Amino acid sequence: MTTTAYLTALETHLRGTDRKLLVPYVTGGVSDDWIDYVHAAVDAGADAVEIGIPFSDPVIDGPVIQAASVRSLDRGTTPESVLRDLAAYRRDVPLIAMTYYNLVLQHGQREFARDLVASGVNGAILPDLPLEESASWEADAAAHGVATVLIAAPSTPDDRLAALCSRSTGFVYGMGVMGVTGERAAPTDSARDMARRLKAVTDKPVLIGVGVSTKENAEKVAGVADGVIIGAPVMRRVAEAGGAAGVAELIAGFRAALDRAGG
Amino acid sequence: MSLTSTFMGDPVKGRFGEFGGLFVPEPIVPACVELERAFTEAWADPEFRRELDGYLKHYVGRPSPVTECRRLSEELGVRVLAKREDLNHTGSHKINNVLGQALLAKRMGKTRVIAETGAGQHGVATATACALFGLECVVYMGEVDVERQQLNVFRMELLGAEVRPVSSGSRTLKDAVNDALRDWVASVDTTYYCMGSVLGPHPYPWMVRELQRVIGDESLAQCRELLDGADPTHVVACVGGGSNAAGIFAGFADTDAALIGVEAAGGAAIGAGRVGVVHGAKSMLLQDGAGQVLEAYSISAGLDYPGIGPEHSHLADLGRATYPSVTDDEVIVAVRELSRLEGLIPALESAHAFAYLFREAGRGIPLGSTVLVNLSGRGDKDMHQVITLLNGKGGKA
Ligand SMILES: Cc1ncc(COP(=O)(O)O)c(C=O)c1O
């Protein structure tokens, strides 16, 4: 399979951005005005936005994003409703869908890839679809120009890391710590190690997510990585009724930290 | 047809036909690969097998007998044999699997063991093995199950395990698996995940079936002795994740016996589900139109699970096994009848297998058949619940 033979729109956009990359995560359907959070994040300096499509059994998610998923599902959110809501999105930076494979399987892989593109989504992250299982989805996604962002973990051995990087499209997602999504008093060593190992085997953009909790560790991690993904801090701000203004303030803080880390 | 050959014949690792697989987050993929290697080696190592057999004999009390159920046979017009997993130490078949996995954990140098539990039987078995081998033990259990299986919670704590109540989702077995997986993602370096059924990513469905096949292997020989070399015409077991069923089926896969896995009506993954992916495997799954996993409903905590082990989905696809379901009401009647007629008080889970027999003897199971039923566990843990249920029906035990 030659999904790496061309650059996806997502990768082209990220490569063309000459600053450290900031990618916040927003759970789709978490409130009536969730698209406002996306726009607020973009206006405050996000280079792409990860859109969570909530699943009943999110095994890679900690309490904050689990709670956001429950809240969204309780509002009647479905993959269709998230994509429908995205009609209101301004389409100024790329979007990446983050969800679990069963929702894709039930929707139909090809139809899912097609509907993502139609809704302005350029990539997908499916954390329960590791290398062993993702080839058929990768092919359907590639056929529609959707990037399949693969996840690397601190436990991934070197030979597997190389294989994973060569198959990942759009960018490579490195997990900063071994654990589920969520904020923690994060030692940045593990995240920087992850970034260093990835940079040594790929020239694709390397973004670190999971456990990048504060502006300070985002700045340190971005000293090695091309950027960071911020999930739980955003959704905690939303849960605390921070609204779009709260999201904007949070993202602006991370933007400034990354700009200090260099372009 | 051999269960092993359907597994091993597939070029993609860990597949039973289209089912199974390795649908887990990247951090634990290397651990699953390592586990497959470690179990393959251990299972081929005579020393490991000798050690496990020693514990099964001297600690668990194997082989468990096969009991002729004479009064029941007379009542139903079919010859009923019960495989007595209820007599195992800790009260169910779960200990067979757990001892194998705990020995493997030790062999792999792990110091901490985590498990999920529904009825608490797997949790109790895991806590027991960890006490026996000096391993730290954490058991995840849904809050609903903590409530209805308090005796088992107390047993686990007495055995030195920490029970962590799970408050997310349906607060039952499905959610306990989620939290155990989340723990493992963060702790995989030191921690062994002891899965309680033929569920989860490869190699668990295969490994747990191999560890439970002792039920089937013993039963085959015991039945042939009782039946002058013949095999039963039907083998019946209840199915939550499907480990006691997979274990007993494994012994009879190459015979002509009809294999019947009985699901709870409110958790009938094969009866009412569609192909889906959750907890590491592709299998039949109760889900809504979008693919959100539905909550199962059963009086039996051990069968309160919306999925089923992938090998059962495959056996159903092949037509080698069938998966009917029984209702809670039928189960309660079966508990009372089996107790009165045979002096055997079954676990609510195991009573599903007998409930099917009560309903189908002379119908789906022709008169004159010989039926082997897996009595997977004893009913002590359920007495509190059964009293409430029987009183609620205005009847007395
Ligand atoms: C006695 C008994 N039988 C059956 C089960 C269901 O599990 P499985 O389908 O894996 O045998 C349980 C689970 O808790 C149990 O305790």
mmCIF file of C-alpha atoms in Angstrom, chain B residues 79-373:
data_model
loop_
_atom_site.group_PDB
_atom_site.id
_atom_site.type_symbol
_atom_site.label_atom_id
_atom_site.label_comp_id
_atom_site.label_asym_id
_atom_site.label_seq_id
_atom_site.Cartn_x
_atom_site.Cartn_y
_atom_site.Cartn_z
ATOM 1 C CA ARG B 79 -30.397 -38.226 30.365
ATOM 2 C CA VAL B 80 -28.748 -35.312 32.164
ATOM 3 C CA LEU B 81 -25.098 -35.231 33.202
ATOM 4 C CA ALA B 82 -23.642 -32.267 35.089
ATOM 5 C CA LYS B 83 -19.975 -31.269 34.896
ATOM 6 C CA ARG B 84 -19.272 -30.127 38.430
ATOM 7 C CA GLU B 85 -17.193 -26.956 38.129
ATOM 8 C CA ASP B 86 -19.142 -25.759 41.174
ATOM 9 C CA LEU B 87 -16.941 -28.037 43.257
ATOM 10 C CA ASN B 88 -13.736 -26.243 42.354
ATOM 11 C CA HIS B 89 -11.972 -24.221 45.019
ATOM 12 C CA THR B 90 -13.518 -20.694 44.993
ATOM 13 C CA GLY B 91 -16.745 -22.130 43.588
ATOM 14 C CA SER B 92 -16.547 -21.849 39.813
ATOM 15 C CA HIS B 93 -14.601 -22.623 36.666
ATOM 16 C CA LYS B 94 -12.886 -19.226 36.823
ATOM 17 C CA ILE B 95 -10.023 -20.596 38.921
ATOM 18 C CA ASN B 96 -8.800 -22.841 36.044
ATOM 19 C CA ASN B 97 -8.005 -19.818 33.924
ATOM 20 C CA VAL B 98 -6.670 -17.692 36.747
ATOM 21 C CA LEU B 99 -4.113 -20.172 38.030
ATOM 22 C CA GLY B 100 -2.677 -20.525 34.535
ATOM 23 C CA GLN B 101 -2.490 -16.765 34.051
ATOM 24 C CA ALA B 102 -1.071 -16.115 37.531
ATOM 25 C CA LEU B 103 1.698 -18.654 36.920
ATOM 26 C CA LEU B 104 2.342 -16.947 33.601
ATOM 27 C CA ALA B 105 2.458 -13.529 35.301
ATOM 28 C CA LYS B 106 5.094 -14.850 37.698
ATOM 29 C CA ARG B 107 7.033 -16.387 34.845
ATOM 30 C CA MET B 108 6.969 -13.026 33.034
ATOM 31 C CA GLY B 109 8.301 -11.259 36.121
ATOM 32 C CA LYS B 110 5.163 -9.179 36.764
ATOM 33 C CA THR B 111 4.464 -8.161 40.350
ATOM 34 C CA ARG B 112 0.989 -6.688 40.071
ATOM 35 C CA VAL B 113 -2.156 -8.285 38.669
ATOM 36 C CA ILE B 114 -5.334 -6.483 37.609
ATOM 37 C CA ALA B 115 -8.664 -8.025 36.695
ATOM 38 C CA GLU B 116 -12.235 -7.081 35.878
ATOM 39 C CA THR B 117 -15.123 -8.930 37.437
ATOM 40 C CA GLY B 118 -18.882 -9.115 37.044
ATOM 41 C CA ALA B 119 -20.332 -11.665 39.443
ATOM 42 C CA GLY B 120 -17.143 -11.450 41.444
ATOM 43 C CA GLN B 121 -16.192 -15.071 40.759
ATOM 44 C CA HIS B 122 -13.306 -14.127 38.507
ATOM 45 C CA GLY B 123 -12.279 -11.437 40.983
ATOM 46 C CA VAL B 124 -12.337 -13.922 43.853
ATOM 47 C CA ALA B 125 -10.371 -16.459 41.816
ATOM 48 C CA THR B 126 -7.800 -13.807 40.884
ATOM 49 C CA ALA B 127 -7.501 -12.562 44.466
ATOM 50 C CA THR B 128 -7.041 -16.177 45.557
ATOM 51 C CA ALA B 129 -4.265 -16.901 43.069
ATOM 52 C CA CYS B 130 -2.529 -13.630 43.957
ATOM 53 C CA ALA B 131 -2.635 -14.560 47.635
ATOM 54 C CA LEU B 132 -1.232 -17.967 46.775
ATOM 55 C CA PHE B 133 1.644 -16.540 44.742
ATOM 56 C CA GLY B 134 2.253 -13.316 46.675
ATOM 57 C CA LEU B 135 1.195 -10.927 43.927
ATOM 58 C CA GLU B 136 -0.432 -7.515 44.371
ATOM 59 C CA CYS B 137 -4.038 -7.621 43.167
ATOM 60 C CA VAL B 138 -6.480 -4.907 42.032
ATOM 61 C CA VAL B 139 -9.974 -5.861 40.860
ATOM 62 C CA TYR B 140 -12.257 -3.496 38.923
ATOM 63 C CA MET B 141 -15.950 -4.074 39.526
ATOM 64 C CA GLY B 142 -18.976 -2.052 38.428
ATOM 65 C CA GLU B 143 -20.863 -0.305 41.228
ATOM 66 C CA VAL B 144 -24.053 -2.193 40.377
ATOM 67 C CA ASP B 145 -22.218 -5.486 40.771
ATOM 68 C CA VAL B 146 -20.504 -4.379 43.981
ATOM 69 C CA GLU B 147 -24.015 -3.851 45.303
ATOM 70 C CA ARG B 148 -25.481 -7.212 44.244
ATOM 71 C CA GLN B 149 -22.407 -9.331 44.967
ATOM 72 C CA GLN B 150 -21.317 -7.960 48.333
ATOM 73 C CA LEU B 151 -20.260 -11.331 49.640
ATOM 74 C CA ASN B 152 -17.706 -11.649 46.859
ATOM 75 C CA VAL B 153 -16.441 -8.105 47.472
ATOM 76 C CA PHE B 154 -15.804 -9.060 51.059
ATOM 77 C CA ARG B 155 -14.104 -12.291 50.008
ATOM 78 C CA MET B 156 -11.758 -10.429 47.664
ATOM 79 C CA GLU B 157 -10.845 -7.938 50.366
ATOM 80 C CA LEU B 158 -10.256 -10.699 52.879
ATOM 81 C CA LEU B 159 -7.924 -12.300 50.359
ATOM 82 C CA GLY B 160 -5.888 -9.111 50.293
ATOM 83 C CA ALA B 161 -7.104 -7.637 47.011
ATOM 84 C CA GLU B 162 -8.164 -4.050 46.449
ATOM 85 C CA VAL B 163 -11.624 -3.763 44.875
ATOM 86 C CA ARG B 164 -12.093 -0.585 42.839
ATOM 87 C CA PRO B 165 -15.767 0.212 42.179
ATOM 88 C CA VAL B 166 -16.378 1.521 38.658
ATOM 89 C CA SER B 167 -18.890 4.344 38.338
ATOM 90 C CA SER B 168 -18.806 4.989 34.600
ATOM 91 C CA GLY B 169 -21.323 3.847 31.984
ATOM 92 C CA SER B 170 -23.641 1.010 32.966
ATOM 93 C CA ARG B 171 -21.533 0.377 36.086
ATOM 94 C CA THR B 172 -21.335 -3.351 35.292
ATOM 95 C CA LEU B 173 -18.869 -5.763 33.687
ATOM 96 C CA LYS B 174 -18.419 -3.801 30.438
ATOM 97 C CA ASP B 175 -17.282 -0.734 32.342
ATOM 98 C CA ALA B 176 -15.041 -2.763 34.627
ATOM 99 C CA VAL B 177 -13.229 -3.997 31.507
ATOM 100 C CA ASN B 178 -12.829 -0.370 30.318
ATOM 101 C CA ASP B 179 -11.241 0.690 33.591
ATOM 102 C CA ALA B 180 -8.984 -2.356 33.758
ATOM 103 C CA LEU B 181 -7.768 -1.554 30.232
ATOM 104 C CA ARG B 182 -7.175 2.083 31.246
ATOM 105 C CA ASP B 183 -5.152 0.921 34.242
ATOM 106 C CA TRP B 184 -3.128 -1.388 32.005
ATOM 107 C CA VAL B 185 -2.310 1.376 29.504
ATOM 108 C CA ALA B 186 -0.545 3.205 32.319
ATOM 109 C CA SER B 187 0.920 0.249 34.211
ATOM 110 C CA VAL B 188 1.826 -2.312 31.579
ATOM 111 C CA ASP B 189 5.500 -2.380 32.609
ATOM 112 C CA THR B 190 4.856 -4.037 35.943
ATOM 113 C CA THR B 191 1.289 -5.215 35.609
ATOM 114 C CA TYR B 192 -0.295 -8.353 34.260
ATOM 115 C CA TYR B 193 -3.908 -8.051 33.056
ATOM 116 C CA CYS B 194 -5.727 -11.259 34.007
ATOM 117 C CA MET B 195 -8.748 -11.289 31.696
ATOM 118 C CA GLY B 196 -11.599 -13.402 33.070
ATOM 119 C CA SER B 197 -13.178 -14.742 29.931
ATOM 120 C CA VAL B 198 -12.517 -15.530 26.286
ATOM 121 C CA LEU B 199 -12.720 -11.804 25.559
ATOM 122 C CA GLY B 200 -10.326 -9.000 24.770
ATOM 123 C CA PRO B 201 -7.501 -8.697 22.271
ATOM 124 C CA HIS B 202 -5.435 -11.594 21.004
ATOM 125 C CA PRO B 203 -4.049 -13.689 22.690
ATOM 126 C CA TYR B 204 -6.670 -13.651 25.472
ATOM 127 C CA PRO B 205 -9.595 -15.406 23.735
ATOM 128 C CA TRP B 206 -7.288 -18.202 22.658
ATOM 129 C CA MET B 207 -5.248 -18.383 25.856
ATOM 130 C CA VAL B 208 -8.278 -18.405 28.166
ATOM 131 C CA ARG B 209 -9.940 -21.109 26.062
ATOM 132 C CA GLU B 210 -6.782 -23.227 26.254
ATOM 133 C CA LEU B 211 -6.710 -22.774 30.040
ATOM 134 C CA GLN B 212 -10.389 -23.739 30.289
ATOM 135 C CA ARG B 213 -10.250 -26.697 27.899
ATOM 136 C CA VAL B 214 -9.433 -28.891 30.880
ATOM 137 C CA ILE B 215 -13.216 -28.865 31.487
ATOM 138 C CA GLY B 216 -13.883 -30.323 28.064
ATOM 139 C CA ASP B 217 -10.960 -32.732 28.021
ATOM 140 C CA GLU B 218 -11.956 -34.214 31.368
ATOM 141 C CA SER B 219 -15.635 -34.331 30.437
ATOM 142 C CA LEU B 220 -14.998 -36.172 27.198
ATOM 143 C CA ALA B 221 -13.190 -38.993 28.999
ATOM 144 C CA GLN B 222 -15.683 -39.048 31.879
ATOM 145 C CA CYS B 223 -18.676 -39.190 29.538
ATOM 146 C CA ARG B 224 -17.155 -41.989 27.496
ATOM 147 C CA GLU B 225 -16.647 -43.950 30.673
ATOM 148 C CA LEU B 226 -20.232 -43.363 31.807
ATOM 149 C CA LEU B 227 -21.709 -43.897 28.355
ATOM 150 C CA ASP B 228 -19.750 -47.004 27.296
ATOM 151 C CA GLY B 229 -17.596 -45.106 24.890
ATOM 152 C CA ALA B 230 -20.360 -42.900 23.512
ATOM 153 C CA ASP B 231 -20.498 -39.121 23.555
ATOM 154 C CA PRO B 232 -23.376 -36.977 24.750
ATOM 155 C CA THR B 233 -25.720 -35.791 22.019
ATOM 156 C CA HIS B 234 -25.792 -32.253 23.416
ATOM 157 C CA VAL B 235 -23.342 -30.121 25.393
ATOM 158 C CA VAL B 236 -24.915 -27.072 27.045
ATOM 159 C CA ALA B 237 -23.187 -24.165 28.827
ATOM 160 C CA CYS B 238 -24.106 -20.621 29.791
ATOM 161 C CA VAL B 239 -22.361 -17.772 27.997
ATOM 162 C CA GLY B 240 -21.304 -14.441 29.425
ATOM 163 C CA GLY B 241 -17.996 -13.802 27.722
ATOM 164 C CA GLY B 242 -18.023 -17.502 27.002
ATOM 165 C CA SER B 243 -15.108 -19.096 28.866
ATOM 166 C CA ASN B 244 -16.859 -22.030 30.542
ATOM 167 C CA ALA B 245 -18.632 -22.718 27.248
ATOM 168 C CA ALA B 246 -15.418 -22.491 25.206
ATOM 169 C CA GLY B 247 -13.675 -24.766 27.693
ATOM 170 C CA ILE B 248 -16.286 -27.507 27.590
ATOM 171 C CA PHE B 249 -16.915 -27.119 23.826
ATOM 172 C CA ALA B 250 -13.197 -27.579 23.157
ATOM 173 C CA GLY B 251 -13.441 -31.175 24.344
ATOM 174 C CA PHE B 252 -16.379 -31.976 22.070
ATOM 175 C CA ALA B 253 -15.618 -29.940 18.955
ATOM 176 C CA ASP B 254 -14.545 -33.092 17.116
ATOM 177 C CA THR B 255 -17.547 -35.179 18.210
ATOM 178 C CA ASP B 256 -21.075 -35.166 16.840
ATOM 179 C CA ALA B 257 -22.454 -33.458 19.934
ATOM 180 C CA ALA B 258 -24.589 -30.380 19.370
ATOM 181 C CA LEU B 259 -22.870 -27.459 21.123
ATOM 182 C CA ILE B 260 -25.281 -25.013 22.743
ATOM 183 C CA GLY B 261 -24.248 -21.755 24.411
ATOM 184 C CA VAL B 262 -27.053 -20.169 26.401
ATOM 185 C CA GLU B 263 -27.152 -16.373 26.612
ATOM 186 C CA ALA B 264 -29.146 -14.215 28.989
ATOM 187 C CA ALA B 265 -32.104 -12.705 27.125
ATOM 188 C CA GLY B 266 -30.942 -9.207 28.096
ATOM 189 C CA GLY B 267 -27.368 -9.856 27.008
ATOM 190 C CA ALA B 268 -27.822 -11.894 23.857
ATOM 191 C CA ALA B 269 -24.875 -10.720 21.777
ATOM 192 C CA ILE B 270 -25.354 -13.382 19.124
ATOM 193 C CA GLY B 271 -29.136 -13.484 19.389
ATOM 194 C CA ALA B 272 -29.689 -9.739 19.164
ATOM 195 C CA GLY B 273 -26.368 -8.124 18.240
ATOM 196 C CA ARG B 274 -24.416 -7.141 15.145
ATOM 197 C CA VAL B 275 -20.736 -7.427 14.292
ATOM 198 C CA GLY B 276 -18.831 -4.747 16.172
ATOM 199 C CA VAL B 277 -15.557 -3.907 17.882
ATOM 200 C CA VAL B 278 -15.105 -3.267 21.571
ATOM 201 C CA HIS B 279 -12.578 -4.305 24.221
ATOM 202 C CA GLY B 280 -9.965 -5.325 21.714
ATOM 203 C CA ALA B 281 -11.885 -7.724 19.498
ATOM 204 C CA LYS B 282 -14.336 -7.894 16.648
ATOM 205 C CA SER B 283 -17.306 -10.000 17.634
ATOM 206 C CA MET B 284 -21.086 -9.953 17.937
ATOM 207 C CA LEU B 285 -22.160 -6.991 20.027
ATOM 208 C CA LEU B 286 -25.305 -5.330 21.360
ATOM 209 C CA GLN B 287 -25.192 -1.807 19.949
ATOM 210 C CA ASP B 288 -27.378 0.980 18.638
ATOM 211 C CA GLY B 289 -27.546 2.052 15.015
ATOM 212 C CA ALA B 290 -24.509 4.324 15.279
ATOM 213 C CA GLY B 291 -22.383 1.700 17.045
ATOM 214 C CA GLN B 292 -22.662 2.866 20.653
ATOM 215 C CA VAL B 293 -22.458 -0.217 22.850
ATOM 216 C CA LEU B 294 -25.715 -0.951 24.650
ATOM 217 C CA GLU B 295 -26.054 -1.940 28.257
ATOM 218 C CA ALA B 296 -26.988 -5.536 28.917
ATOM 219 C CA TYR B 297 -29.662 -6.413 31.506
ATOM 220 C CA SER B 298 -29.606 -9.676 33.401
ATOM 221 C CA ILE B 299 -30.224 -10.841 36.942
ATOM 222 C CA SER B 300 -26.932 -12.610 36.565
ATOM 223 C CA ALA B 301 -23.981 -10.260 37.008
ATOM 224 C CA GLY B 302 -21.702 -12.709 35.234
ATOM 225 C CA LEU B 303 -23.809 -12.657 32.064
ATOM 226 C CA ASP B 304 -24.505 -8.926 32.130
ATOM 227 C CA TYR B 305 -22.251 -8.210 29.185
ATOM 228 C CA PRO B 306 -23.187 -6.839 25.734
ATOM 229 C CA GLY B 307 -20.523 -8.766 23.824
ATOM 230 C CA ILE B 308 -19.282 -12.334 23.517
ATOM 231 C CA GLY B 309 -15.926 -13.977 22.899
ATOM 232 C CA PRO B 310 -14.929 -13.874 19.222
ATOM 233 C CA GLU B 311 -14.576 -17.632 18.885
ATOM 234 C CA HIS B 312 -18.263 -18.039 19.724
ATOM 235 C CA SER B 313 -19.201 -15.588 16.977
ATOM 236 C CA HIS B 314 -17.145 -17.725 14.645
ATOM 237 C CA LEU B 315 -18.679 -21.006 15.817
ATOM 238 C CA ALA B 316 -22.128 -19.463 15.333
ATOM 239 C CA ASP B 317 -21.151 -18.329 11.835
ATOM 240 C CA LEU B 318 -19.925 -21.813 10.982
ATOM 241 C CA GLY B 319 -23.090 -23.330 12.403
ATOM 242 C CA ARG B 320 -20.980 -25.506 14.708
ATOM 243 C CA ALA B 321 -22.627 -24.088 17.825
ATOM 244 C CA THR B 322 -25.958 -22.384 18.483
ATOM 245 C CA TYR B 323 -26.698 -19.597 20.955
ATOM 246 C CA PRO B 324 -30.283 -19.471 22.220
ATOM 247 C CA SER B 325 -31.292 -17.326 25.175
ATOM 248 C CA VAL B 326 -33.422 -17.710 28.305
ATOM 249 C CA THR B 327 -35.252 -15.138 30.407
ATOM 250 C CA ASP B 328 -34.643 -14.155 34.029
ATOM 251 C CA ASP B 329 -37.928 -15.834 35.009
ATOM 252 C CA GLU B 330 -36.915 -19.128 33.422
ATOM 253 C CA VAL B 331 -33.617 -18.924 35.281
ATOM 254 C CA ILE B 332 -35.205 -18.504 38.695
ATOM 255 C CA VAL B 333 -37.407 -21.549 38.080
ATOM 256 C CA ALA B 334 -34.312 -23.525 37.068
ATOM 257 C CA VAL B 335 -32.501 -22.562 40.281
ATOM 258 C CA ARG B 336 -35.397 -23.870 42.343
ATOM 259 C CA GLU B 337 -35.916 -27.056 40.328
ATOM 260 C CA LEU B 338 -32.265 -28.066 40.227
ATOM 261 C CA SER B 339 -31.965 -27.439 43.954
ATOM 262 C CA ARG B 340 -35.046 -29.514 44.772
ATOM 263 C CA LEU B 341 -34.494 -32.376 42.373
ATOM 264 C CA GLU B 342 -30.751 -32.844 42.643
ATOM 265 C CA GLY B 343 -29.534 -31.030 45.730
ATOM 266 C CA LEU B 344 -27.474 -28.778 43.480
ATOM 267 C CA ILE B 345 -27.805 -25.043 44.024
ATOM 268 C CA PRO B 346 -26.399 -23.487 40.851
ATOM 269 C CA ALA B 347 -24.976 -20.022 40.316
ATOM 270 C CA LEU B 348 -27.458 -17.787 38.483
ATOM 271 C CA GLU B 349 -25.101 -17.913 35.500
ATOM 272 C CA SER B 350 -25.008 -21.713 35.372
ATOM 273 C CA ALA B 351 -28.776 -21.855 35.890
ATOM 274 C CA HIS B 352 -29.151 -20.375 32.381
ATOM 275 C CA ALA B 353 -27.844 -23.622 30.905
ATOM 276 C CA PHE B 354 -30.324 -25.646 32.967
ATOM 277 C CA ALA B 355 -33.174 -23.253 32.167
ATOM 278 C CA TYR B 356 -32.610 -23.971 28.488
ATOM 279 C CA LEU B 357 -32.705 -27.697 29.186
ATOM 280 C CA PHE B 358 -35.941 -27.364 31.183
ATOM 281 C CA ARG B 359 -37.561 -25.452 28.340
ATOM 282 C CA GLU B 360 -36.287 -27.533 25.449
ATOM 283 C CA ALA B 361 -36.295 -31.109 26.744
ATOM 284 C CA GLY B 362 -38.763 -32.926 24.477
ATOM 285 C CA ARG B 363 -38.696 -29.973 22.042
ATOM 286 C CA GLY B 364 -35.343 -28.706 20.723
ATOM 287 C CA ILE B 365 -33.662 -31.510 22.651
ATOM 288 C CA PRO B 366 -35.460 -34.743 21.657
ATOM 289 C CA LEU B 367 -36.567 -37.202 24.344
ATOM 290 C CA GLY B 368 -33.938 -39.861 24.875
ATOM 291 C CA SER B 369 -31.013 -37.462 24.265
ATOM 292 C CA THR B 370 -27.975 -37.445 26.515
ATOM 293 C CA VAL B 371 -27.172 -33.923 27.621
ATOM 294 C CA LEU B 372 -24.000 -32.765 29.328
ATOM 295 C CA VAL B 373 -24.578 -29.475 31.147
#
